[in-house]
Coordinates of C-alpha atoms and ligand atoms in Angstrom, one line a residue:
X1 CA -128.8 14.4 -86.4
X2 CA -126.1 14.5 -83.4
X3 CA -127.0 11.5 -80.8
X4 CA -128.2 13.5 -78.0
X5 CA -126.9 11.2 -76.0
X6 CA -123.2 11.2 -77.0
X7 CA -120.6 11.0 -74.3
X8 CA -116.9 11.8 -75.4
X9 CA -113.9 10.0 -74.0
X10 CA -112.7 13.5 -73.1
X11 CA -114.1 17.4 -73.6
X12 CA -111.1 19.7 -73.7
X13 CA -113.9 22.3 -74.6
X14 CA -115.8 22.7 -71.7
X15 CA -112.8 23.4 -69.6
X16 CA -111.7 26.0 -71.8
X17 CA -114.5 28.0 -72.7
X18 CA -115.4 27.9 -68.4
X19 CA -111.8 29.9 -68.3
X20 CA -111.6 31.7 -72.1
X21 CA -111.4 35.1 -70.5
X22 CA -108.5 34.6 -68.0
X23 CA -106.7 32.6 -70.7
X24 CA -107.1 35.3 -73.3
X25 CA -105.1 37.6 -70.6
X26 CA -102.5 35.5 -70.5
X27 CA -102.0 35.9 -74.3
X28 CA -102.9 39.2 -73.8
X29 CA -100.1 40.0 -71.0
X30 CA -97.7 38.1 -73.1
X31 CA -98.4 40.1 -76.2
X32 CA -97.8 43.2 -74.3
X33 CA -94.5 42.6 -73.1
X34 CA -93.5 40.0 -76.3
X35 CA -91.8 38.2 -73.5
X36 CA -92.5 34.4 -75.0
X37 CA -89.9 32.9 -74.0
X38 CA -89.0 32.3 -70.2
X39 CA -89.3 35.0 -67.8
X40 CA -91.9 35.7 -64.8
X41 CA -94.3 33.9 -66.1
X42 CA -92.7 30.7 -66.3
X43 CA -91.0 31.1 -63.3
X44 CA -94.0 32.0 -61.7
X45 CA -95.3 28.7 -62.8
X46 CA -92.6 26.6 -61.6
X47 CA -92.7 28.6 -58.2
X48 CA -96.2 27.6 -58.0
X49 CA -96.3 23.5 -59.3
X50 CA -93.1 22.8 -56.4
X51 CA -95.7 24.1 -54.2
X52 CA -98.3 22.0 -55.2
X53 CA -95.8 19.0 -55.3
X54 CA -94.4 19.9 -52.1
X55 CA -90.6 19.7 -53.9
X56 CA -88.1 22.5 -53.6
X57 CA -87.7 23.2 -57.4
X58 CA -89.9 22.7 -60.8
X59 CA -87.8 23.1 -64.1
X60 CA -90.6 24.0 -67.0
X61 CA -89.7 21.9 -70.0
X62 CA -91.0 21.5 -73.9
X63 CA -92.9 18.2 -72.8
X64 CA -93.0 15.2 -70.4
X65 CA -90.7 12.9 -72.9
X66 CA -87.9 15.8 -72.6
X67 CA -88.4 16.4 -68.4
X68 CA -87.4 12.1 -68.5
X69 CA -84.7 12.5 -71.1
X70 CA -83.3 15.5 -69.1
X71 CA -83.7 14.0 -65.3
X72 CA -81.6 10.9 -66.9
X73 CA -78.9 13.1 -68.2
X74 CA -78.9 15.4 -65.0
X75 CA -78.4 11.7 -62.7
X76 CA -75.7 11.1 -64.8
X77 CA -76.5 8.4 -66.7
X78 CA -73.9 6.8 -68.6
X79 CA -74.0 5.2 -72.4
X80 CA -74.6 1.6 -72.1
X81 CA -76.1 1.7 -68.9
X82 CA -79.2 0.1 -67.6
X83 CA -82.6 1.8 -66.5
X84 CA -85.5 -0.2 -65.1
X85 CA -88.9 0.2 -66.2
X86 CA -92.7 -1.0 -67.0
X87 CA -93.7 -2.5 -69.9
X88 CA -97.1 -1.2 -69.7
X89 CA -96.9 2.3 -70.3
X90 CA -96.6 4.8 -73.2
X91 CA -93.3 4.6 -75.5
X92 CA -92.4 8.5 -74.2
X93 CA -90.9 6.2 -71.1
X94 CA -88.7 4.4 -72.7
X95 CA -87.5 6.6 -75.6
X96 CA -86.5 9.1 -73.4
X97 CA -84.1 6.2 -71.6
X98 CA -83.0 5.1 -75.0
X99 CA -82.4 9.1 -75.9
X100 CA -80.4 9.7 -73.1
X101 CA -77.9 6.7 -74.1
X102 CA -79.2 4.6 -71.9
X103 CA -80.9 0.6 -72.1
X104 CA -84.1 -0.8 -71.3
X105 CA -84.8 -3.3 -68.6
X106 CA -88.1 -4.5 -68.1
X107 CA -89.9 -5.9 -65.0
X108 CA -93.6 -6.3 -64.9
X109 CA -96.6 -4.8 -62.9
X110 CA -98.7 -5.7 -60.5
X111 CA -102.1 -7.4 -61.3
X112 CA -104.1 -5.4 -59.3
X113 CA -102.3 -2.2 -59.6
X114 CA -101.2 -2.2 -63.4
X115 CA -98.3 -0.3 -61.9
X116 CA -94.7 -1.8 -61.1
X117 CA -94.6 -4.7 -58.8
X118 CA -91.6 -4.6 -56.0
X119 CA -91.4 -8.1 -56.3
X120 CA -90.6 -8.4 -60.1
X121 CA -87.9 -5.5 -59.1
X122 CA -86.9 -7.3 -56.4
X123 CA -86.5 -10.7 -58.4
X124 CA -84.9 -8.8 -60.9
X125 CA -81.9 -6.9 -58.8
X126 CA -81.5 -9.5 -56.8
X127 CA -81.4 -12.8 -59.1
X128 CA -80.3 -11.1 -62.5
X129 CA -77.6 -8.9 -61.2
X130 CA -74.8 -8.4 -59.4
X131 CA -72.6 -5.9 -56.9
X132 CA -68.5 -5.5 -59.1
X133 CA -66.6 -6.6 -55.5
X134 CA -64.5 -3.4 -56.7
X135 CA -67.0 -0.6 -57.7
X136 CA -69.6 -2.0 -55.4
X137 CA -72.0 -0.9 -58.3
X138 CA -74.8 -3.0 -59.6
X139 CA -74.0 -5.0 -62.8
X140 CA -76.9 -7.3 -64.7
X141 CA -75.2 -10.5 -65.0
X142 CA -75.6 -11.5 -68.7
X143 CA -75.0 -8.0 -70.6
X144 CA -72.2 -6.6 -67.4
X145 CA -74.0 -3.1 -68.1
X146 CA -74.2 -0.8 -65.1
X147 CA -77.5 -0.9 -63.3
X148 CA -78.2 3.2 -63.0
X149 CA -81.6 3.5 -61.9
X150 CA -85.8 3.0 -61.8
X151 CA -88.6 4.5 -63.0
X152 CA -91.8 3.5 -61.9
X153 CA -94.6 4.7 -63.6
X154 CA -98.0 6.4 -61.7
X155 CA -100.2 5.0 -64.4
X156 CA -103.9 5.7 -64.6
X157 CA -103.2 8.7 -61.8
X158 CA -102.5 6.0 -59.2
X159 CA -99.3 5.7 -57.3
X160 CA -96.4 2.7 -57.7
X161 CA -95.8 1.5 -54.0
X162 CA -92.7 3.9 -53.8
X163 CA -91.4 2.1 -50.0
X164 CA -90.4 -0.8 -51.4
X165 CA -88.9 0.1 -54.8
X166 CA -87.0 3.3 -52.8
X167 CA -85.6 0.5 -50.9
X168 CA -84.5 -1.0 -53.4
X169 CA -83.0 1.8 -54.9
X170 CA -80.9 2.7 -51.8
X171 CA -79.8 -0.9 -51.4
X172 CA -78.6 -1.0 -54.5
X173 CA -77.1 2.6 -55.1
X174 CA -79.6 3.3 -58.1
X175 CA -81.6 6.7 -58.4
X176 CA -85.2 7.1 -59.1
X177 CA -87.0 9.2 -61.3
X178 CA -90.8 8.8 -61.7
X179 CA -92.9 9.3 -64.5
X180 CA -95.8 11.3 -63.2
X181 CA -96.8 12.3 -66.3
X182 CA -100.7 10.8 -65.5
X183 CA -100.3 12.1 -61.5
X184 CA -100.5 15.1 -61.1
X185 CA -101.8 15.5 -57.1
X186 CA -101.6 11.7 -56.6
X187 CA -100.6 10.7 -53.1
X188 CA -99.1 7.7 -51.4
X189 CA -99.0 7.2 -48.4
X190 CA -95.3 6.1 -46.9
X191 CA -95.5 3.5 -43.9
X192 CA -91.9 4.5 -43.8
X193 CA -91.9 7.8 -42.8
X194 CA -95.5 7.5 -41.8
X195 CA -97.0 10.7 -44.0
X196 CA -99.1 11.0 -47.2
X197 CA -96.9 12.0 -49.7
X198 CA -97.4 13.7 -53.2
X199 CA -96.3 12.4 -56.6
X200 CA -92.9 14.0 -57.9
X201 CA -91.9 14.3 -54.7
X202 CA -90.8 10.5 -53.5
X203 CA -87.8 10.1 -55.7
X204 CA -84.7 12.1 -57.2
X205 CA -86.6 13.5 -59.2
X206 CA -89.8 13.3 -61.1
X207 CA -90.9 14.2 -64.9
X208 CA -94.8 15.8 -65.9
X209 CA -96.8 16.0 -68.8
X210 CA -98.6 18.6 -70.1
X211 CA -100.1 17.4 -72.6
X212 CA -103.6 18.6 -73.0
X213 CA -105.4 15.5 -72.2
X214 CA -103.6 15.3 -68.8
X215 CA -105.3 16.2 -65.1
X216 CA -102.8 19.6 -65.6
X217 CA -103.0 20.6 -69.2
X218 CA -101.4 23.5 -71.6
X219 CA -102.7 23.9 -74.8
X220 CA -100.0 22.7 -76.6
X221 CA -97.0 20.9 -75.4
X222 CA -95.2 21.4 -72.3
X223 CA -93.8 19.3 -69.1
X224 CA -91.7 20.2 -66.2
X225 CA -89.3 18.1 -63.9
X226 CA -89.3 18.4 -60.5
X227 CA -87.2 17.9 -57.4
X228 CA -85.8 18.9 -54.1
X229 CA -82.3 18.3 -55.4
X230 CA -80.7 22.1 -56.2
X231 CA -77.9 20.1 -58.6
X232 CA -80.1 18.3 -60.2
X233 CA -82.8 21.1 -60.9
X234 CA -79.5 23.6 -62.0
X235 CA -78.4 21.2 -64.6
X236 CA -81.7 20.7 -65.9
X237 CA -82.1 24.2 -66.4
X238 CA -79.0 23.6 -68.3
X239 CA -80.0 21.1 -70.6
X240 CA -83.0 22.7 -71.5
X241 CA -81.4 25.3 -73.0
X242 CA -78.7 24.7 -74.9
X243 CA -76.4 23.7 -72.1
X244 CA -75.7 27.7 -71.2
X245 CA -75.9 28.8 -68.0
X246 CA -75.1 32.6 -69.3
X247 CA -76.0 33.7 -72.4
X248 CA -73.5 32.0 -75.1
X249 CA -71.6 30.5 -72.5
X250 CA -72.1 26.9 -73.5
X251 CA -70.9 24.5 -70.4
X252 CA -72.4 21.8 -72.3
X253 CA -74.1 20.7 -75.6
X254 CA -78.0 20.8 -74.5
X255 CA -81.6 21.1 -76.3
X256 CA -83.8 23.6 -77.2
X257 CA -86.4 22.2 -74.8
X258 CA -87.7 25.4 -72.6
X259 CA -91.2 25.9 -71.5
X260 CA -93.1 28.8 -73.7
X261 CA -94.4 31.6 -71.6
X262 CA -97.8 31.5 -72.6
X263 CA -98.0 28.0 -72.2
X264 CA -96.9 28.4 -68.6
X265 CA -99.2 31.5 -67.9
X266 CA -102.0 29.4 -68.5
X267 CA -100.9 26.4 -66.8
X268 CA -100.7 29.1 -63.9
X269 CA -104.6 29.2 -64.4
X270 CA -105.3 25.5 -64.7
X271 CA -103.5 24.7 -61.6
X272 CA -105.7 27.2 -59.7
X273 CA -108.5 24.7 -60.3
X274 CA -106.1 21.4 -60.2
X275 CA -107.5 20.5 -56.7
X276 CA -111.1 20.9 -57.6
X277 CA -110.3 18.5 -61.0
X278 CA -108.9 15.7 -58.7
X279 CA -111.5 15.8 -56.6
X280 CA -114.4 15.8 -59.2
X281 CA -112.2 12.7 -61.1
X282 CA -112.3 10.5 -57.6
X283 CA -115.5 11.3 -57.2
X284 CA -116.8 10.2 -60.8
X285 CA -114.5 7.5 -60.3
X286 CA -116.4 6.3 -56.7
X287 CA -119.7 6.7 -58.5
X288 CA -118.3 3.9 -61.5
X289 CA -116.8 2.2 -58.5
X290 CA -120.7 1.8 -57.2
X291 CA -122.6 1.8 -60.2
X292 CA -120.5 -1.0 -61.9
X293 CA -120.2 -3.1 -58.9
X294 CA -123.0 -5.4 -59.8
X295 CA -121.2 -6.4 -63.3
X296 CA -118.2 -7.9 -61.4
X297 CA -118.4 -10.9 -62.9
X298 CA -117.5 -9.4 -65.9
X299 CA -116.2 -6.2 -65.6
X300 CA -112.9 -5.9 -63.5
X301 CA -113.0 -2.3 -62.0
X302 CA -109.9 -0.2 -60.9
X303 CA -108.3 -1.0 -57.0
X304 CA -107.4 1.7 -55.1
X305 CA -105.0 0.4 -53.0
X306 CA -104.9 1.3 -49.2
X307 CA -101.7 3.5 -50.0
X308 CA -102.6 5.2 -53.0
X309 CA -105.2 8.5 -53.6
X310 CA -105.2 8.4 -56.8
X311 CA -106.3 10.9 -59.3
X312 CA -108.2 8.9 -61.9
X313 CA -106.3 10.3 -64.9
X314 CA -107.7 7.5 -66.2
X315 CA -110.7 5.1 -65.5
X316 CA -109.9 1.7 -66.7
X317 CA -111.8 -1.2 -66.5
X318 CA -111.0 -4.8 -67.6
X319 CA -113.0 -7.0 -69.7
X320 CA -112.7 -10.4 -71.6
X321 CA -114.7 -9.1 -75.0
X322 CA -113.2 -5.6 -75.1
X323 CA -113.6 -4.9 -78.5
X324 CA -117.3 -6.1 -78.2
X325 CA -117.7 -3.9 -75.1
X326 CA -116.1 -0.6 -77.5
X327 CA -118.4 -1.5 -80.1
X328 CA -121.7 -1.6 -78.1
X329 CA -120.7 1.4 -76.2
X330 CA -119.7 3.0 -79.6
X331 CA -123.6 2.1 -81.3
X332 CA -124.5 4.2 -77.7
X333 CA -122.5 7.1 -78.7
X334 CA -120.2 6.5 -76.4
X335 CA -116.7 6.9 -76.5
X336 CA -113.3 4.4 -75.1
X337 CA -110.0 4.5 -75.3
X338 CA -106.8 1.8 -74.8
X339 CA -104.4 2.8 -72.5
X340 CA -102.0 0.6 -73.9
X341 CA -102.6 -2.3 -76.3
X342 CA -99.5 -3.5 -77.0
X343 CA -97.2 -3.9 -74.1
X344 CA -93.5 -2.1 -74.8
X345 CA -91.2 -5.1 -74.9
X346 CA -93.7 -6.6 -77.9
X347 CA -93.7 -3.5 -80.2
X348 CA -91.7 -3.6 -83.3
X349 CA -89.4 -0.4 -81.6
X350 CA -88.0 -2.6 -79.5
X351 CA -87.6 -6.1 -81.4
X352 CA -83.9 -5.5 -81.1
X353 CA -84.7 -6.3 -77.6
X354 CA -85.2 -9.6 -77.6
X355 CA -88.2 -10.0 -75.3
X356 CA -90.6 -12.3 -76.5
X357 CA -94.4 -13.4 -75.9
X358 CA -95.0 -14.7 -72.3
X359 CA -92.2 -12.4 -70.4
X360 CA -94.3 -10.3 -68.7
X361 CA -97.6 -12.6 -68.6
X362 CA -99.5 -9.6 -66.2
X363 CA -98.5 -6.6 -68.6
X364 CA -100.2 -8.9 -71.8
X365 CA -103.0 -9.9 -69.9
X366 CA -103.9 -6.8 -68.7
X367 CA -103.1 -5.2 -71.8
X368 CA -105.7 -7.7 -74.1
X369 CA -108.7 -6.8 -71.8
X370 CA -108.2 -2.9 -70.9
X371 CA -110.8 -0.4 -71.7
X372 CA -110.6 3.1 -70.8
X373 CA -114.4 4.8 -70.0
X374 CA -114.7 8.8 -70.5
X375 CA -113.5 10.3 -67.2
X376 CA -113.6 14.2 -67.2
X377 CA -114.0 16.6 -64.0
X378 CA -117.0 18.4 -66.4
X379 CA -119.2 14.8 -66.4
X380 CA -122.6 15.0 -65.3
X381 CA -123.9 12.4 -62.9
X382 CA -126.1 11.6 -65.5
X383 CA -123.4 10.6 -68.0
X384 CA -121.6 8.6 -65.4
X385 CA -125.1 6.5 -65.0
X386 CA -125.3 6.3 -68.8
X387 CA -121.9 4.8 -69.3
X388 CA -122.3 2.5 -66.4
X389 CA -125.9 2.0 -68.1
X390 CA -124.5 0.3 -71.1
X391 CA -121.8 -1.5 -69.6
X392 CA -123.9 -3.5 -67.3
X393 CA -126.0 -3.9 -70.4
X394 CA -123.1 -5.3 -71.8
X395 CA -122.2 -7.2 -69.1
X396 CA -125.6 -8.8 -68.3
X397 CA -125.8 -9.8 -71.6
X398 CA -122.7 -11.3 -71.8
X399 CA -123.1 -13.6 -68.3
X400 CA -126.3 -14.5 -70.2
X401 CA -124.2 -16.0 -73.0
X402 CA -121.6 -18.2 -70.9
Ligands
PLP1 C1 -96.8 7.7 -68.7 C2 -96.3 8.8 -69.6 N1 -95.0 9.1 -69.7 C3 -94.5 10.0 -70.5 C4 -95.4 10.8 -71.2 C5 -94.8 11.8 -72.2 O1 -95.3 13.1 -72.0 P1 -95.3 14.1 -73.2 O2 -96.4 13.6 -74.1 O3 -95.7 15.4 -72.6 O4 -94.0 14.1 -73.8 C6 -96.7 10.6 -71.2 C7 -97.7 11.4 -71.9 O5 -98.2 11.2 -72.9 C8 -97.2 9.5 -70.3 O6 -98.5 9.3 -70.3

């Protein structure tokens, strides 16, 4: 018999069969006109997400990994040069750097934050690299690749602290691109220029997933970049499709890497409901916040920090026993994810690499004791007190122990 008191890590069900009829329309519109590829409804889509990013321009794309791999080519990126990342985030960050010719540099992320620390950037620009006296570009010192640019990741829905890093940036001539592929809505709020702003908007341009497990997702693959740049969003449009501008006028090798129309006619309907989403993730998120409070001493729970609205893509907490933690909450029907276990510069990908254990000591201990609880807009308040149930029980038990 099914545990009646099963909680999945995420229901992509619910959300669909609430909206089945106006998604069926979609494939019902599309079928009418056979227009699946391009057309008004994706440009209706990306008419509609630069609105709710507050950008000028949104390029629909195949996926997240390819709106990355795209924005790199677009900014010009050279072969051999250098793009600045986490290493705690998925791989799709740094293949698409490696796919667009480019090299990996890693600086870590901030304890409380798990997103990049300004600091480690800093440390890094400023003690690993140097300005060529003739080019004025940025050079790191050992390798003499260019420096071209930094992505900071908006992990977990949450912000990176874009002041300083854009700084940064402008100090050192280096563009950025952020992967908001888990932020779609976040906000940060810019002491700079004083104002809340959205994520994809803060820096040259910025790549989202729409994968379907995301705050925004198809059902299938898809992504879009977007930007306020008009050259930038022009030759992405490019790239996507085989580097043609006109039909069979090729100005350039590209991909095949356009959004499907169907795909974006129901991301048109998803979006409609975006806001409502967020807003039921940071409040499940405040009712963890609350109900878990009492396990500190065991259980680390997620900071918001002051310049961040974040929109809980993910609700991670950290623990010492995580696997323990999984399997008790697993006997309770109750399912976890890791959002990431191993951090990028240890995976075998990258061994060419030449990090090693102990250079970026927050990414690894973050990433041994990080548990991901289910966190869905459609969880009852009930569930929420469930989940938080067993993990105190957890928790209490395992004080008990020390
Ligand atoms: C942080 C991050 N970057 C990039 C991607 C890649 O997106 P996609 O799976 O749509 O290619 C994802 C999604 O899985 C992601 O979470």
């Amino acid at each position: 018999m099914a545990n009646p008191t099963k909680i999945a890590f995420l229901d992509l069900v619910t959300p669909h069969q609430e909206l089945q009829e106006e998604l069926l329309a979609v494939v019902k519109k599309a079928f009418s006109n056979a227009g699946f590829i391009g057309g008004p409804m994706v440009e209706d889509f990306e008419r509609e997400f630069a609105a709710f990013c507050e950008t000028k321009y949104c390029v629909g794309v195949n996926s997240g990994t390819d709106a990355l791999r795209f924005a790199f080519m677009a900014a010009g990126v050279q072969p051999g040069d250098i793009i600045v990342t986490v290493p705690h985030t998925f791989i799709a960050t740094t293949e698409a750097i490696s796919q667009a010719g480019a090299n990996i540099a890693f600086v870590d992320i901030h304890e409380q934050t798990y997103t990049m620390d300004p600091e480690k950037l800093r440390e890094y620009l400023e003690t690993r690299c140097e300005i060529n006296p003739k080019s004025g570009e940025l050079f790191e010192s050992d390798s003499k690749r260019r420096i071209a640019g930094i992505v900071p990741v908006h992990l977990y829905g949450q912000t990176a602290d874009m002041d300083p890093i854009s700084e940064l940036a402008e100090k050192f001539g280096l563009f950025v691109i952020e992967d908001a592929c888990q932020a779609h809505g976040a906000q940060y709020f810019s002491k700079k220029d004083n104002t809340w702003k959205l994520a994809g908007s803060m820096g040259k341009a910025a790549a989202f997933s729409f994968y379907p497990g995301k705050n925004l997702g198809a059902c299938g693959e898809a992504g879009a970049l977007t930007t306020s740049d008009e050259a930038m969003a022009q030759q992405v449009k490019m790239i996507r499709d085989h580097g043609q501008a006109k039909k069979y006028y090729h100005d350039m090798e590209g991909y095949n890497g356009r959004l499907d129309s169907i795909q974006a006619g129901w991301l048109s309907v998803k979006l409609r409901h975006l806001a409502k989403w967020n807003e039921s993730r940071r409040s499940h998120a405040h009712a963890y916040h609350e109900l878990l409070a009492e396990a500190k001493d065991a259980i680390v729970i997620p900071v918001e920090a002051s310049w961040t609205k974040g929109v809980y893509h993910l609700y991670v907490v950290r623990v010492q026993e995580r696997e323990a933690l999984q399997a008790a909450l697993a006997e309770a029907g109750i399912g976890t994810g890791i959002h990431y276990p191993i951090p990028l510069h240890l995976q075998k990908a990258y061994e060419q690499l030449n990090y090693k254990k102990g250079d970026f000591p927050v990414t690894e201990r973050v990433a041994a004791e990080i548990v991901s609880l289910p966190m869905y807009p459609q969880m009852s308040e009930e569930q929420l007190a469930n989940v938080a149930k067993r993990v105190k029980q957890f928790a209490s038990l395992q004080m008990s122990q020390a």
